[in-house]
Coordinates of C-alpha atoms in Angstrom, one line a residue:
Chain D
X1444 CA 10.3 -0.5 -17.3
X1445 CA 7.5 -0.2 -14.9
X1446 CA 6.3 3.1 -14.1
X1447 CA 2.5 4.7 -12.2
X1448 CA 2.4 8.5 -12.8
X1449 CA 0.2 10.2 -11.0
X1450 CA 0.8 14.3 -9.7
X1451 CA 2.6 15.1 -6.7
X1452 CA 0.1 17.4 -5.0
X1453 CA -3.5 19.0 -5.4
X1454 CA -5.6 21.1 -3.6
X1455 CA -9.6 21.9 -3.7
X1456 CA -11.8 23.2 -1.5
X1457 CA -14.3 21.8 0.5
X1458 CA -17.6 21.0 -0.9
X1459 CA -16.3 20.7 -4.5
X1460 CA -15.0 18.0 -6.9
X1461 CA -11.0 16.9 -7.7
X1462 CA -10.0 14.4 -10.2
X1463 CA -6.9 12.5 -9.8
X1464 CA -5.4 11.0 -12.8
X1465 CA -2.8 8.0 -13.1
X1466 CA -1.5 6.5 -16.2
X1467 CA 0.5 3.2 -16.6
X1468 CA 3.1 1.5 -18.4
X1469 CA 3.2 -1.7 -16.9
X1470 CA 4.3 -5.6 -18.1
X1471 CA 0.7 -7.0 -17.9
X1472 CA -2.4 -5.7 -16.6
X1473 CA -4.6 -7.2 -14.0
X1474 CA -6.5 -4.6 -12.7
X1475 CA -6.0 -0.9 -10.9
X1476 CA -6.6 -0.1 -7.5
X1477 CA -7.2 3.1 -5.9
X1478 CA -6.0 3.6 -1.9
X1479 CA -6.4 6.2 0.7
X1480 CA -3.6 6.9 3.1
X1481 CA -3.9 9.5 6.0
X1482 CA -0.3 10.3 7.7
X1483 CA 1.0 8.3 10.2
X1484 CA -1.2 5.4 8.4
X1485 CA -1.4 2.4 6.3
X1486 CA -3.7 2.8 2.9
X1487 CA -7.3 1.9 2.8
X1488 CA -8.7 0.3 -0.1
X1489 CA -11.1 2.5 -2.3
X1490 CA -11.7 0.7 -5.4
X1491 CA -10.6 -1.2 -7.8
X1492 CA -11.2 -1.6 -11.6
X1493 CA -10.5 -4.3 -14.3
X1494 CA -12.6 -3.3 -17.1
X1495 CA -13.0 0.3 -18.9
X1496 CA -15.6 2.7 -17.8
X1497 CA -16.8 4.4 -14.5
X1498 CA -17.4 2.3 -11.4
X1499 CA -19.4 4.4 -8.9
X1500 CA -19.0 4.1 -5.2
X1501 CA -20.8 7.2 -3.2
X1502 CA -18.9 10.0 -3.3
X1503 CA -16.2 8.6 -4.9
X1504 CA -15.9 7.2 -8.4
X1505 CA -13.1 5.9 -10.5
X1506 CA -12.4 5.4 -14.0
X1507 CA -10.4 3.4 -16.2
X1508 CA -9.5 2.7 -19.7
X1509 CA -6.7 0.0 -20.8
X1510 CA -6.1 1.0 -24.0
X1511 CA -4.7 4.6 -22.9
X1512 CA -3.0 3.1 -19.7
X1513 CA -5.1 5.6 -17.6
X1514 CA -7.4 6.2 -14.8
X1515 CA -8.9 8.9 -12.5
X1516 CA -10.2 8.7 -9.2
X1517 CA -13.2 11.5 -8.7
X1518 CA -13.8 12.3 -5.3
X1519 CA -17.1 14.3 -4.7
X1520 CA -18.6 17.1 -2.0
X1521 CA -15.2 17.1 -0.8
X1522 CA -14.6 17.1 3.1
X1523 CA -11.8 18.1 5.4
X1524 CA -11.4 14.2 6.1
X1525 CA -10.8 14.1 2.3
X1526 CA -7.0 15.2 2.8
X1527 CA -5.0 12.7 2.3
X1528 CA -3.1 11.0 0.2
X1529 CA -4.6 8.8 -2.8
X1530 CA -2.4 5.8 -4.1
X1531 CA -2.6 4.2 -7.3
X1532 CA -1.5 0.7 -8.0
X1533 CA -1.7 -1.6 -10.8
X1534 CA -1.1 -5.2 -10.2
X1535 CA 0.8 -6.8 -13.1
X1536 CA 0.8 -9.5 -14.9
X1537 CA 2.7 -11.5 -12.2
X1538 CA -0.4 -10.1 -9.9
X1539 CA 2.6 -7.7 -8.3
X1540 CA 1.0 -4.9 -7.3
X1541 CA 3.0 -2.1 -8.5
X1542 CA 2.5 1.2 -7.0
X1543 CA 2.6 5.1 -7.9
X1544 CA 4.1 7.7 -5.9
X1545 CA 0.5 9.1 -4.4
X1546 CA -1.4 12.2 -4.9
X1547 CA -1.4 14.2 -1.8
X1548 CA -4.8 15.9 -1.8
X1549 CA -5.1 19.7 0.4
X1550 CA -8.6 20.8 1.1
X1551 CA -9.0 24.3 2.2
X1552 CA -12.4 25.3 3.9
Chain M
X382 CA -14.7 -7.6 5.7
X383 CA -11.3 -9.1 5.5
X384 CA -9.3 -7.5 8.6
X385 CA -5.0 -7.6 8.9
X386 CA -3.9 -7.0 12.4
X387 CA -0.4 -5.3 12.8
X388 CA 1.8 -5.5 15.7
X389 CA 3.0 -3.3 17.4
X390 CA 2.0 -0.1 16.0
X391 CA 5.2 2.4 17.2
X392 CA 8.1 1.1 18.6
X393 CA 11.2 2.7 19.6
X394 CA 14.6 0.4 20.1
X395 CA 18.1 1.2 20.8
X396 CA 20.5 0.7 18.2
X397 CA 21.9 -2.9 17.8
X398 CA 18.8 -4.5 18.9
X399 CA 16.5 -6.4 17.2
X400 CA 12.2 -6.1 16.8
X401 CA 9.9 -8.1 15.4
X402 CA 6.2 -7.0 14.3
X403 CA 3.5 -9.3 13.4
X404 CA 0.7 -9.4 11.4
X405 CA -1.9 -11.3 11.7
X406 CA -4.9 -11.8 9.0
X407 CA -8.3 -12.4 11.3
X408 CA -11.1 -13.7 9.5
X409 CA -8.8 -15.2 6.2
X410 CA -6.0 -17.5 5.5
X411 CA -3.4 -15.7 4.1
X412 CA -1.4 -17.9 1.4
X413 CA 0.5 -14.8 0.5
X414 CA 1.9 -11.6 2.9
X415 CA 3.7 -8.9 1.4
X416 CA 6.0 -6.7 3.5
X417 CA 6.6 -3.0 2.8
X418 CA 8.3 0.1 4.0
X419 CA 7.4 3.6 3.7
X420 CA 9.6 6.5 3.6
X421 CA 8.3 10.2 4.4
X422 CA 6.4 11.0 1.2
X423 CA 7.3 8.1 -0.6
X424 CA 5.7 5.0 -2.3
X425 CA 5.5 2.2 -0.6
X426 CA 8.3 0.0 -1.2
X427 CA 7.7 -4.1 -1.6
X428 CA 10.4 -5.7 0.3
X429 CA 9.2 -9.1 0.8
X430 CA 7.1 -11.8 -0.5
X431 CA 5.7 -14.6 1.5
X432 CA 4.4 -17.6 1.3
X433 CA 2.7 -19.8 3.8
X434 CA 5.5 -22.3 4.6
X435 CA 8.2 -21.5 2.6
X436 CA 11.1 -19.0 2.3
X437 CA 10.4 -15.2 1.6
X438 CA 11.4 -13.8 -2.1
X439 CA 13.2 -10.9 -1.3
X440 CA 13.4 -7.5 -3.7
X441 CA 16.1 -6.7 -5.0
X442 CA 18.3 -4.7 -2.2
X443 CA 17.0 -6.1 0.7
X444 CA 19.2 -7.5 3.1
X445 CA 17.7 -10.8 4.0
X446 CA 19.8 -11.4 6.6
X447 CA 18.7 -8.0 8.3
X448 CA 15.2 -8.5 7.6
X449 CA 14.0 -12.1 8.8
X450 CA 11.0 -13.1 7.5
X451 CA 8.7 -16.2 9.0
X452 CA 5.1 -17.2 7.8
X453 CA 4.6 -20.3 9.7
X454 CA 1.0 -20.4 9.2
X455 CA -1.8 -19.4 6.8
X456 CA -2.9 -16.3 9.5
X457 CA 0.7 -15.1 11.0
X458 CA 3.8 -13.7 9.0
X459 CA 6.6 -11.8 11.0
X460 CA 9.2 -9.5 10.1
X461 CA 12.2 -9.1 12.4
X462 CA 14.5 -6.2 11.8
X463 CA 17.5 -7.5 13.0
X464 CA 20.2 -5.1 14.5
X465 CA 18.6 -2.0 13.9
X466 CA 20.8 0.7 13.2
X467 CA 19.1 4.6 12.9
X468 CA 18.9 4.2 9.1
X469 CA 16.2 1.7 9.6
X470 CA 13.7 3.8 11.1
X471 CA 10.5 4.0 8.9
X472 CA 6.9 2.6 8.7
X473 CA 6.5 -0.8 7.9
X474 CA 3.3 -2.3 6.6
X475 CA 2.0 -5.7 6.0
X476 CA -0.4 -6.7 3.4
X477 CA -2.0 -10.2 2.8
X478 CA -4.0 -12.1 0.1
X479 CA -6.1 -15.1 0.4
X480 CA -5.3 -15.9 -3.3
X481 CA -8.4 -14.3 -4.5
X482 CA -7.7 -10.4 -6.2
X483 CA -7.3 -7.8 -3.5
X484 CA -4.5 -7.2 -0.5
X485 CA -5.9 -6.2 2.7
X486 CA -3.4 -3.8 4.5
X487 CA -2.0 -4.1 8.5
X488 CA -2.2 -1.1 10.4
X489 CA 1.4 -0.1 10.0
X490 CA 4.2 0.1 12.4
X491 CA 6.3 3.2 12.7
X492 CA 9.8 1.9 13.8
X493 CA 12.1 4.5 15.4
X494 CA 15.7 3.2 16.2
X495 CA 18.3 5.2 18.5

């Protein structure tokens, strides 16, 4: 079957760094996404990667390599606004987008 | 940048009745809207698949009759929860794709029924 691992919870303070890993076992690959998703509200896209290495986005970076089925997003000079929780999808080879559980990150001052 | 507008955001109902949300894609045709729902602490969950003038592909478990799906046009797709019962509280969120890689989500709406 399908299945997007990624940990249930994590917690970092403010003004440091967190990684957030997913790995995959999908049918097909066509490219990971990372979202965003504060309570009470729908995700917002952070980035999305199709071929290995590091794509770069401000604070926030994310990773991917296919042949290990895994990614990390890296979220820098972490803020309050930071908590949240981080989705990771991978759309499959049907273009489905199939989605993990989400990473709900805690910052503490 | 591509913008999905969701409608209404909260809504409460009585029990037995029914409520539609819209969404609405702004400044791109949609060819495809996706319909989720959101549990507390969950994943979202794809319910629905649709495609500008033709019938929704349902996932597996979802009532179709319960949830009515209509995407009459390349910018509107609604979803009508048809007699609502308690159970069917949750957030529901639309998503929609011009074709090209990339889903731009609705807002959400967080359905209460009572």
């Amino acid at each position: 079957g399908q299945n997007i691992d990624q940990p249930t919870e994590m917690t970092a303070t403010e003004g440091a760094i967190v990684q957030i890993n997913c790995t995959y076992q999908t049918s097909g690959f066509n490219g990971l996404f990372w979202y965003q998703q504060h309570a009470g509200e729908a995700p917002t896209f952070l980035s999305y990667n199709v071929l290995d290495g590091l794509e770069e986005k401000g604070r926030f970076s994310s990773f991917l390599s296919r042949s290990k089925g895994y990614s990390y997003l890296l979220l820098k000079e972490l803020q309050m606004k930071d908590s949240a929780s981080y989705l990771c999808a991978v759309m499959d080879s049907n273009y489905q987008l199939i989605w993990g559980a989400g990473t709900k990150l805690i910052i503490k001052p | 940048g591509a913008v999905v507008s969701q409608h209404p955001s909260r809504v409460i109902c009585k029990s037995g009745t029914s409520v539609k949300i819209e969404c609405r894609s702004l400044d791109f045709q949609a060819t495809t809207m996706f319909w989720y729902r959101q549990f507390p602490k969950k994943s979202l969950m794809l319910m629905a698949t649709s495609n500008e003038g033709s019938k929704a592909t349902y996932e597996q478990g979802v009532e179709k009759d319960k949830f009515l799906i209509n995407h009459a046009s390349l910018t509107l797709s609604t979803l009508t929860v048809t007699s609502a019962h308690p159970e069917d509280s949750s957030f529901y969120i639309c998503s929609a794709s011009d074709g090209a890689v990339g889903y731009t989500f609705g807002s959400g709406t967080r359905l209460t029924v009572v």
